[in-house]
mmCIF file of C-alpha atoms and ligand atoms in Angstrom:
data_model
loop_
_atom_site.group_PDB
_atom_site.id
_atom_site.type_symbol
_atom_site.label_atom_id
_atom_site.label_comp_id
_atom_site.label_asym_id
_atom_site.label_seq_id
_atom_site.Cartn_x
_atom_site.Cartn_y
_atom_site.Cartn_z
ATOM 1 C CA UNK A 27 -148.919 -161.242 -32.680
ATOM 2 C CA UNK A 28 -145.476 -161.012 -34.293
ATOM 3 C CA UNK A 29 -142.726 -159.351 -33.172
ATOM 4 C CA UNK A 30 -143.313 -155.565 -32.358
ATOM 5 C CA UNK A 31 -139.472 -155.065 -34.254
ATOM 6 C CA UNK A 32 -139.541 -154.085 -37.990
ATOM 7 C CA UNK A 33 -137.424 -156.786 -39.468
ATOM 8 C CA UNK A 34 -135.268 -155.762 -42.338
ATOM 9 C CA UNK A 35 -132.327 -157.277 -44.091
ATOM 10 C CA UNK A 36 -130.542 -158.183 -47.183
ATOM 11 C CA UNK A 37 -128.623 -160.803 -48.572
ATOM 12 C CA UNK A 38 -125.533 -159.796 -50.327
ATOM 13 C CA UNK A 39 -125.760 -162.707 -52.727
ATOM 14 C CA UNK A 40 -122.394 -163.293 -54.803
ATOM 15 C CA UNK A 41 -121.650 -159.259 -54.927
ATOM 16 C CA UNK A 42 -118.939 -158.140 -52.151
ATOM 17 C CA UNK A 43 -115.660 -158.995 -51.365
ATOM 18 C CA UNK A 44 -114.128 -159.220 -48.114
ATOM 19 C CA UNK A 45 -113.214 -155.795 -48.081
ATOM 20 C CA UNK A 46 -116.332 -154.280 -49.724
ATOM 21 C CA UNK A 47 -118.288 -156.439 -47.023
ATOM 22 C CA UNK A 48 -116.648 -154.924 -44.048
ATOM 23 C CA UNK A 49 -116.472 -151.426 -45.431
ATOM 24 C CA UNK A 50 -120.360 -151.822 -46.177
ATOM 25 C CA UNK A 51 -121.056 -153.061 -42.732
ATOM 26 C CA UNK A 52 -119.297 -150.491 -41.066
ATOM 27 C CA UNK A 53 -121.100 -147.897 -42.572
ATOM 28 C CA UNK A 54 -124.259 -149.025 -42.578
ATOM 29 C CA UNK A 55 -123.502 -149.376 -38.681
ATOM 30 C CA UNK A 56 -122.302 -145.791 -38.252
ATOM 31 C CA UNK A 57 -125.531 -144.587 -40.370
ATOM 32 C CA UNK A 58 -128.143 -146.586 -38.583
ATOM 33 C CA UNK A 59 -126.539 -145.909 -35.099
ATOM 34 C CA UNK A 60 -128.970 -143.578 -33.744
ATOM 35 C CA UNK A 61 -132.095 -145.900 -34.919
ATOM 36 C CA UNK A 62 -133.867 -147.298 -31.770
ATOM 37 C CA UNK A 63 -134.762 -150.661 -30.380
ATOM 38 C CA UNK A 64 -137.794 -151.523 -32.543
ATOM 39 C CA UNK A 65 -135.513 -152.289 -35.687
ATOM 40 C CA UNK A 66 -134.073 -155.748 -36.119
ATOM 41 C CA UNK A 67 -131.659 -155.148 -38.661
ATOM 42 C CA UNK A 68 -129.678 -158.151 -40.387
ATOM 43 C CA UNK A 69 -127.081 -158.595 -43.499
ATOM 44 C CA UNK A 70 -126.259 -161.985 -44.971
ATOM 45 C CA UNK A 71 -123.276 -161.926 -46.756
ATOM 46 C CA UNK A 72 -120.742 -164.340 -48.523
ATOM 47 C CA UNK A 73 -119.281 -167.153 -46.883
ATOM 48 C CA UNK A 74 -115.940 -166.027 -47.391
ATOM 49 C CA UNK A 75 -116.729 -162.366 -45.867
ATOM 50 C CA UNK A 76 -118.314 -163.983 -42.484
ATOM 51 C CA UNK A 77 -115.387 -164.131 -40.309
ATOM 52 C CA UNK A 78 -114.272 -160.446 -41.175
ATOM 53 C CA UNK A 79 -117.977 -159.177 -41.018
ATOM 54 C CA UNK A 80 -118.411 -161.186 -37.807
ATOM 55 C CA UNK A 81 -115.441 -159.071 -35.998
ATOM 56 C CA UNK A 82 -116.605 -156.001 -37.725
ATOM 57 C CA UNK A 83 -120.108 -155.464 -36.395
ATOM 58 C CA UNK A 84 -121.724 -155.233 -33.364
ATOM 59 C CA UNK A 85 -124.288 -158.006 -33.544
ATOM 60 C CA UNK A 86 -126.526 -156.699 -31.231
ATOM 61 C CA UNK A 87 -127.064 -153.643 -33.772
ATOM 62 C CA UNK A 88 -126.644 -155.744 -36.984
ATOM 63 C CA UNK A 89 -127.703 -159.606 -36.912
ATOM 64 C CA UNK A 90 -125.192 -161.579 -39.608
ATOM 65 C CA UNK A 91 -126.342 -164.598 -41.077
ATOM 66 C CA UNK A 92 -125.545 -167.066 -43.853
ATOM 67 C CA UNK A 93 -126.755 -167.490 -47.171
ATOM 68 C CA UNK A 94 -126.901 -171.307 -47.149
ATOM 69 C CA UNK A 95 -126.038 -174.229 -44.846
ATOM 70 C CA UNK A 96 -125.822 -178.325 -45.569
ATOM 71 C CA UNK A 97 -127.647 -180.174 -43.037
ATOM 72 C CA UNK A 98 -125.038 -182.258 -41.924
ATOM 73 C CA UNK A 99 -122.145 -181.845 -39.353
ATOM 74 C CA UNK A 100 -119.172 -183.093 -41.194
ATOM 75 C CA UNK A 101 -118.746 -185.534 -44.148
ATOM 76 C CA UNK A 102 -118.091 -186.284 -48.076
ATOM 77 C CA UNK A 103 -119.948 -182.871 -49.200
ATOM 78 C CA UNK A 104 -117.441 -181.393 -51.152
ATOM 79 C CA UNK A 105 -117.955 -177.401 -51.286
ATOM 80 C CA UNK A 106 -120.270 -177.285 -48.493
ATOM 81 C CA UNK A 107 -120.226 -175.834 -45.235
ATOM 82 C CA UNK A 108 -121.579 -177.303 -42.562
ATOM 83 C CA UNK A 109 -123.737 -175.691 -39.221
ATOM 84 C CA UNK A 110 -120.510 -176.454 -36.908
ATOM 85 C CA UNK A 111 -118.552 -174.298 -38.958
ATOM 86 C CA UNK A 112 -120.910 -171.443 -38.899
ATOM 87 C CA UNK A 113 -121.574 -171.815 -35.373
ATOM 88 C CA UNK A 114 -117.628 -171.366 -35.190
ATOM 89 C CA UNK A 115 -118.551 -167.714 -36.698
ATOM 90 C CA UNK A 116 -121.470 -166.870 -33.737
ATOM 91 C CA UNK A 117 -124.075 -165.996 -36.757
ATOM 92 C CA UNK A 118 -127.561 -165.418 -35.614
ATOM 93 C CA UNK A 119 -129.326 -167.102 -38.452
ATOM 94 C CA UNK A 120 -128.854 -168.966 -41.730
ATOM 95 C CA UNK A 121 -130.898 -168.322 -44.817
ATOM 96 C CA UNK A 122 -132.655 -171.429 -46.615
ATOM 97 C CA UNK A 123 -134.088 -171.892 -50.115
ATOM 98 C CA UNK A 124 -133.800 -168.438 -51.590
ATOM 99 C CA UNK A 125 -135.224 -168.974 -55.086
ATOM 100 C CA UNK A 126 -131.631 -168.944 -56.529
ATOM 101 C CA UNK A 127 -130.833 -171.846 -54.527
ATOM 102 C CA UNK A 128 -134.049 -173.814 -55.540
ATOM 103 C CA UNK A 129 -134.007 -172.816 -59.231
ATOM 104 C CA UNK A 130 -129.928 -172.465 -60.590
ATOM 105 C CA UNK A 131 -128.761 -175.526 -57.842
ATOM 106 C CA UNK A 132 -131.971 -177.399 -57.840
ATOM 107 C CA UNK A 133 -132.292 -177.756 -54.232
ATOM 108 C CA UNK A 134 -135.862 -179.192 -53.455
ATOM 109 C CA UNK A 135 -138.262 -178.728 -50.263
ATOM 110 C CA UNK A 136 -137.167 -182.116 -48.715
ATOM 111 C CA UNK A 137 -133.284 -180.793 -48.738
ATOM 112 C CA UNK A 138 -134.518 -177.225 -47.450
ATOM 113 C CA UNK A 139 -136.762 -179.035 -44.611
ATOM 114 C CA UNK A 140 -133.323 -180.665 -43.892
ATOM 115 C CA UNK A 141 -131.401 -177.442 -43.389
ATOM 116 C CA UNK A 142 -134.189 -175.766 -41.757
ATOM 117 C CA UNK A 143 -134.234 -178.457 -38.905
ATOM 118 C CA UNK A 144 -130.441 -178.787 -38.830
ATOM 119 C CA UNK A 145 -130.300 -174.801 -38.553
ATOM 120 C CA UNK A 146 -132.578 -174.606 -35.795
ATOM 121 C CA UNK A 147 -131.367 -177.474 -33.865
ATOM 122 C CA UNK A 148 -128.008 -175.652 -33.965
ATOM 123 C CA UNK A 149 -129.171 -172.398 -32.334
ATOM 124 C CA UNK A 150 -129.758 -170.693 -35.384
ATOM 125 C CA UNK A 151 -132.714 -168.761 -36.949
ATOM 126 C CA UNK A 152 -133.922 -170.581 -39.901
ATOM 127 C CA UNK A 153 -135.348 -167.753 -42.825
ATOM 128 C CA UNK A 154 -137.161 -169.984 -45.014
ATOM 129 C CA UNK A 155 -137.566 -168.266 -48.422
ATOM 130 C CA UNK A 156 -140.857 -169.464 -50.349
ATOM 131 C CA UNK A 157 -142.375 -168.102 -53.270
ATOM 132 C CA UNK A 158 -144.269 -169.252 -56.671
ATOM 133 C CA UNK A 159 -142.765 -168.581 -60.199
ATOM 134 C CA UNK A 160 -144.176 -166.829 -62.979
ATOM 135 C CA UNK A 161 -145.604 -169.903 -64.532
ATOM 136 C CA UNK A 162 -147.271 -170.994 -61.150
ATOM 137 C CA UNK A 163 -148.875 -167.672 -61.448
ATOM 138 C CA UNK A 164 -149.885 -167.982 -64.756
ATOM 139 C CA UNK A 165 -151.515 -171.569 -63.913
ATOM 140 C CA UNK A 166 -153.053 -170.337 -60.951
ATOM 141 C CA UNK A 167 -151.190 -172.832 -58.457
ATOM 142 C CA UNK A 168 -149.197 -170.543 -56.709
ATOM 143 C CA UNK A 169 -151.213 -170.670 -53.506
ATOM 144 C CA UNK A 170 -150.674 -174.631 -53.552
ATOM 145 C CA UNK A 171 -146.951 -174.017 -54.048
ATOM 146 C CA UNK A 172 -146.460 -171.771 -51.200
ATOM 147 C CA UNK A 173 -148.415 -174.304 -49.144
ATOM 148 C CA UNK A 174 -146.193 -176.883 -50.391
ATOM 149 C CA UNK A 175 -143.023 -174.972 -49.449
ATOM 150 C CA UNK A 176 -144.041 -174.807 -46.006
ATOM 151 C CA UNK A 177 -145.489 -177.987 -45.116
ATOM 152 C CA UNK A 178 -142.455 -179.916 -46.952
ATOM 153 C CA UNK A 179 -139.990 -177.282 -45.614
ATOM 154 C CA UNK A 180 -141.118 -177.136 -42.305
ATOM 155 C CA UNK A 181 -142.284 -180.667 -41.618
ATOM 156 C CA UNK A 182 -141.226 -182.104 -38.164
ATOM 157 C CA UNK A 183 -140.845 -178.764 -36.684
ATOM 158 C CA UNK A 184 -142.509 -178.163 -33.470
ATOM 159 C CA UNK A 185 -144.330 -175.337 -31.632
ATOM 160 C CA UNK A 186 -141.082 -174.453 -29.855
ATOM 161 C CA UNK A 187 -139.144 -174.153 -32.693
ATOM 162 C CA UNK A 188 -141.234 -170.820 -33.782
ATOM 163 C CA UNK A 189 -138.771 -168.820 -31.845
ATOM 164 C CA UNK A 190 -136.513 -169.563 -34.539
ATOM 165 C CA UNK A 191 -138.229 -169.641 -37.540
ATOM 166 C CA UNK A 192 -138.734 -166.684 -40.185
ATOM 167 C CA UNK A 193 -140.016 -167.021 -43.564
ATOM 168 C CA UNK A 194 -139.577 -164.553 -46.427
ATOM 169 C CA UNK A 195 -141.992 -164.811 -49.473
ATOM 170 C CA UNK A 196 -140.246 -163.919 -52.341
ATOM 171 C CA UNK A 197 -142.347 -164.448 -55.567
ATOM 172 C CA UNK A 198 -139.702 -165.595 -58.222
ATOM 173 C CA UNK A 199 -140.935 -163.404 -60.887
ATOM 174 C CA UNK A 200 -140.587 -160.596 -58.406
ATOM 175 C CA UNK A 201 -137.095 -160.796 -57.586
ATOM 176 C CA UNK A 202 -133.805 -159.230 -59.329
ATOM 177 C CA UNK A 203 -133.040 -157.255 -62.426
ATOM 178 C CA UNK A 204 -135.492 -158.516 -64.683
ATOM 179 C CA UNK A 205 -138.173 -158.592 -61.364
ATOM 180 C CA UNK A 206 -141.489 -156.972 -61.473
ATOM 181 C CA UNK A 207 -142.085 -156.092 -57.979
ATOM 182 C CA UNK A 208 -145.527 -157.776 -56.482
ATOM 183 C CA UNK A 209 -148.282 -154.973 -56.040
ATOM 184 C CA UNK A 210 -148.569 -154.819 -51.990
ATOM 185 C CA UNK A 211 -152.133 -156.039 -51.942
ATOM 186 C CA UNK A 212 -150.994 -159.149 -53.767
ATOM 187 C CA UNK A 213 -148.187 -159.273 -51.210
ATOM 188 C CA UNK A 214 -150.214 -159.156 -48.527
ATOM 189 C CA UNK A 215 -152.615 -161.742 -49.714
ATOM 190 C CA UNK A 216 -149.898 -164.097 -49.965
ATOM 191 C CA UNK A 217 -148.804 -163.182 -46.491
ATOM 192 C CA UNK A 218 -152.093 -163.917 -45.056
ATOM 193 C CA UNK A 219 -151.971 -167.345 -46.866
ATOM 194 C CA UNK A 220 -148.447 -167.909 -45.329
ATOM 195 C CA UNK A 221 -150.164 -167.089 -41.815
ATOM 196 C CA UNK A 222 -152.826 -169.378 -42.380
ATOM 197 C CA UNK A 223 -150.502 -172.238 -42.953
ATOM 198 C CA UNK A 224 -148.151 -171.600 -40.325
ATOM 199 C CA UNK A 225 -151.058 -171.352 -37.855
ATOM 200 C CA UNK A 226 -152.247 -174.849 -39.238
ATOM 201 C CA UNK A 227 -148.816 -176.237 -38.735
ATOM 202 C CA UNK A 228 -148.338 -174.384 -35.395
ATOM 203 C CA UNK A 229 -151.748 -173.271 -33.924
ATOM 204 C CA UNK A 230 -150.024 -172.058 -30.643
ATOM 205 C CA UNK A 231 -147.025 -170.267 -32.094
ATOM 206 C CA UNK A 232 -147.655 -169.614 -35.638
ATOM 207 C CA UNK A 233 -148.637 -166.225 -35.235
ATOM 208 C CA UNK A 234 -145.202 -165.188 -33.711
ATOM 209 C CA UNK A 235 -143.190 -166.242 -36.795
ATOM 210 C CA UNK A 236 -142.208 -163.189 -38.998
ATOM 211 C CA UNK A 237 -143.016 -162.929 -42.512
ATOM 212 C CA UNK A 238 -140.743 -160.819 -44.427
ATOM 213 C CA UNK A 239 -141.625 -159.721 -48.027
ATOM 214 C CA UNK A 240 -138.930 -159.686 -50.781
ATOM 215 C CA UNK A 241 -138.348 -159.116 -54.518
ATOM 216 C CA UNK A 242 -137.851 -155.771 -56.232
ATOM 217 C CA UNK A 243 -138.174 -153.668 -52.816
ATOM 218 C CA UNK A 244 -137.241 -150.239 -53.584
ATOM 219 C CA UNK A 245 -137.652 -146.561 -52.517
ATOM 220 C CA UNK A 246 -140.856 -146.249 -53.947
ATOM 221 C CA UNK A 247 -142.856 -149.581 -53.158
ATOM 222 C CA UNK A 248 -141.251 -150.251 -49.519
ATOM 223 C CA UNK A 249 -143.569 -148.041 -47.651
ATOM 224 C CA UNK A 250 -147.250 -149.365 -49.321
ATOM 225 C CA UNK A 251 -145.473 -153.043 -48.613
ATOM 226 C CA UNK A 252 -144.912 -152.251 -44.830
ATOM 227 C CA UNK A 253 -148.412 -150.532 -44.476
ATOM 228 C CA UNK A 254 -149.953 -154.006 -45.389
ATOM 229 C CA UNK A 255 -151.290 -155.688 -41.891
ATOM 230 C CA UNK A 256 -149.877 -158.948 -42.804
ATOM 231 C CA UNK A 257 -146.200 -157.946 -43.765
ATOM 232 C CA UNK A 258 -143.677 -158.136 -40.863
ATOM 233 C CA UNK A 259 -140.933 -156.908 -42.517
ATOM 234 C CA UNK A 260 -138.505 -156.451 -45.734
ATOM 235 C CA UNK A 261 -135.935 -158.707 -47.191
ATOM 236 C CA UNK A 262 -134.119 -156.015 -49.605
ATOM 237 C CA UNK A 263 -131.677 -156.830 -52.641
ATOM 238 C CA UNK A 264 -130.450 -154.440 -54.926
ATOM 239 C CA UNK A 265 -131.777 -151.298 -53.175
ATOM 240 C CA UNK A 266 -129.941 -152.577 -49.964
ATOM 241 C CA UNK A 267 -126.428 -152.828 -51.312
ATOM 242 C CA UNK A 268 -125.017 -149.171 -50.754
ATOM 243 C CA UNK A 269 -125.162 -148.400 -46.969
ATOM 244 C CA UNK A 270 -126.429 -144.955 -47.799
ATOM 245 C CA UNK A 271 -129.160 -146.041 -49.746
ATOM 246 C CA UNK A 272 -130.180 -148.651 -47.370
ATOM 247 C CA UNK A 273 -130.122 -146.281 -44.589
ATOM 248 C CA UNK A 274 -132.536 -144.341 -46.501
ATOM 249 C CA UNK A 275 -135.013 -147.001 -47.111
ATOM 250 C CA UNK A 276 -135.103 -148.285 -43.485
ATOM 251 C CA UNK A 277 -135.361 -144.272 -42.226
ATOM 252 C CA UNK A 278 -138.484 -144.141 -44.886
ATOM 253 C CA UNK A 279 -140.275 -147.283 -43.661
ATOM 254 C CA UNK A 280 -139.518 -147.178 -40.062
ATOM 255 C CA UNK A 281 -142.251 -144.482 -39.334
ATOM 256 C CA UNK A 282 -144.756 -145.875 -41.361
ATOM 257 C CA UNK A 283 -144.381 -149.095 -39.349
ATOM 258 C CA UNK A 284 -144.417 -147.491 -36.321
ATOM 259 C CA UNK A 285 -147.897 -145.674 -37.328
ATOM 260 C CA UNK A 286 -148.859 -149.443 -38.445
ATOM 261 C CA UNK A 287 -148.318 -150.595 -35.024
ATOM 262 C CA UNK A 288 -149.591 -147.596 -33.216
ATOM 263 C CA UNK A 289 -152.988 -148.191 -35.182
ATOM 264 C CA UNK A 290 -152.746 -151.662 -34.026
ATOM 265 C CA UNK A 291 -152.915 -153.126 -37.755
ATOM 266 C CA UNK A 292 -150.754 -155.929 -37.253
ATOM 267 C CA UNK A 293 -151.940 -159.040 -39.286
HETATM 268 P P1 PGA B 307 -133.945 -157.909 -55.256
HETATM 269 O O1 PGA B 307 -133.415 -159.134 -54.572
HETATM 270 O O2 PGA B 307 -134.494 -156.857 -54.155
HETATM 271 O O3 PGA B 307 -132.658 -157.523 -55.741
HETATM 272 O O4 PGA B 307 -135.245 -158.311 -56.279
HETATM 273 C C1 PGA B 307 -134.535 -159.953 -53.498
HETATM 274 C C2 PGA B 307 -134.288 -161.105 -53.389
HETATM 275 O O5 PGA B 307 -133.245 -161.813 -53.926
HETATM 276 O O6 PGA B 307 -133.826 -161.510 -52.108
#
C-alpha cells in the first residue's frame, strides 16, 4: 500500500528566473495554505533559484528538489552539480532521468542508476522518471523499455532504499507542447506494470514506492488520471506553472483522491 498522501508537484524546467521562482512559490504556499496533511506538494526549480527558493518556503508545506545531479561528490566535471552541493540547500529530492535529460542530453540508464544510488545515499528522495517513446509504442516495445529503465535504473538498490524512491511514469510522446496526453486507462496499465516490476525487484517494500503520472496533465484529464487505482500522484508541467492554476488543479484533484482512498481503491 503506497502512501496515503496525494503526491503532486511540478518541474519548472528552464522557465523561471530566481525572482519568478520565489514569487511563484510564495503565491503557491499562500494559496494552498488551508490544504490538509494528505497532500505531498513538491516543486523542482532551476539550480540558480534553489537557494532563494529554499529560503522562501516552508519546506514542511512544499518540498523542493533539483532537476538533476551528478553522482560524484566532487571532481573534474565542469558544469555539473554534486550531491554535496545540493545537501547544502537542504532539498528533499532530486529528479533523475527526465525524458529531456535522456533525449536532449543523451543520459543512459546506467548513468541514471549511478544518480539514483548517489541521491539515495546522500539522503535525498530519488524521483526516477521512466517512459516509452512514441517509436517504442509503435513498435510495441513500450513495456520492455519501462522494465529496462527500472531494472537498470534501480540496479543495486535494496529494500531499505524504497523509502527514498519515487517513480514518475512519463510517456515521452505525452510530454510538452506537442504531447498527446495518455488516456487514463492506458496510464493505469503502465502503472501496474511499473508496480509489478518494483515488486519483482523489492518484494517486501516495492508496494510503498509512489508512482506518479506525468505528461500533459491538465484540468481536463487530472481527475480521470487520479481516479485510476494504480496512479498515486501527478507530476505536472505547463498546467502548474501559474500558482493560481496549480492551486485550482490541486483543489480539483484532492477530493477525487480522497474518494478513491475512502473506497479502498488504491492499487
Ligand atoms: P507537461 O510536462 O505537463 O508540460 O507535458 C510534463 C513533464 O515534462 O514532466
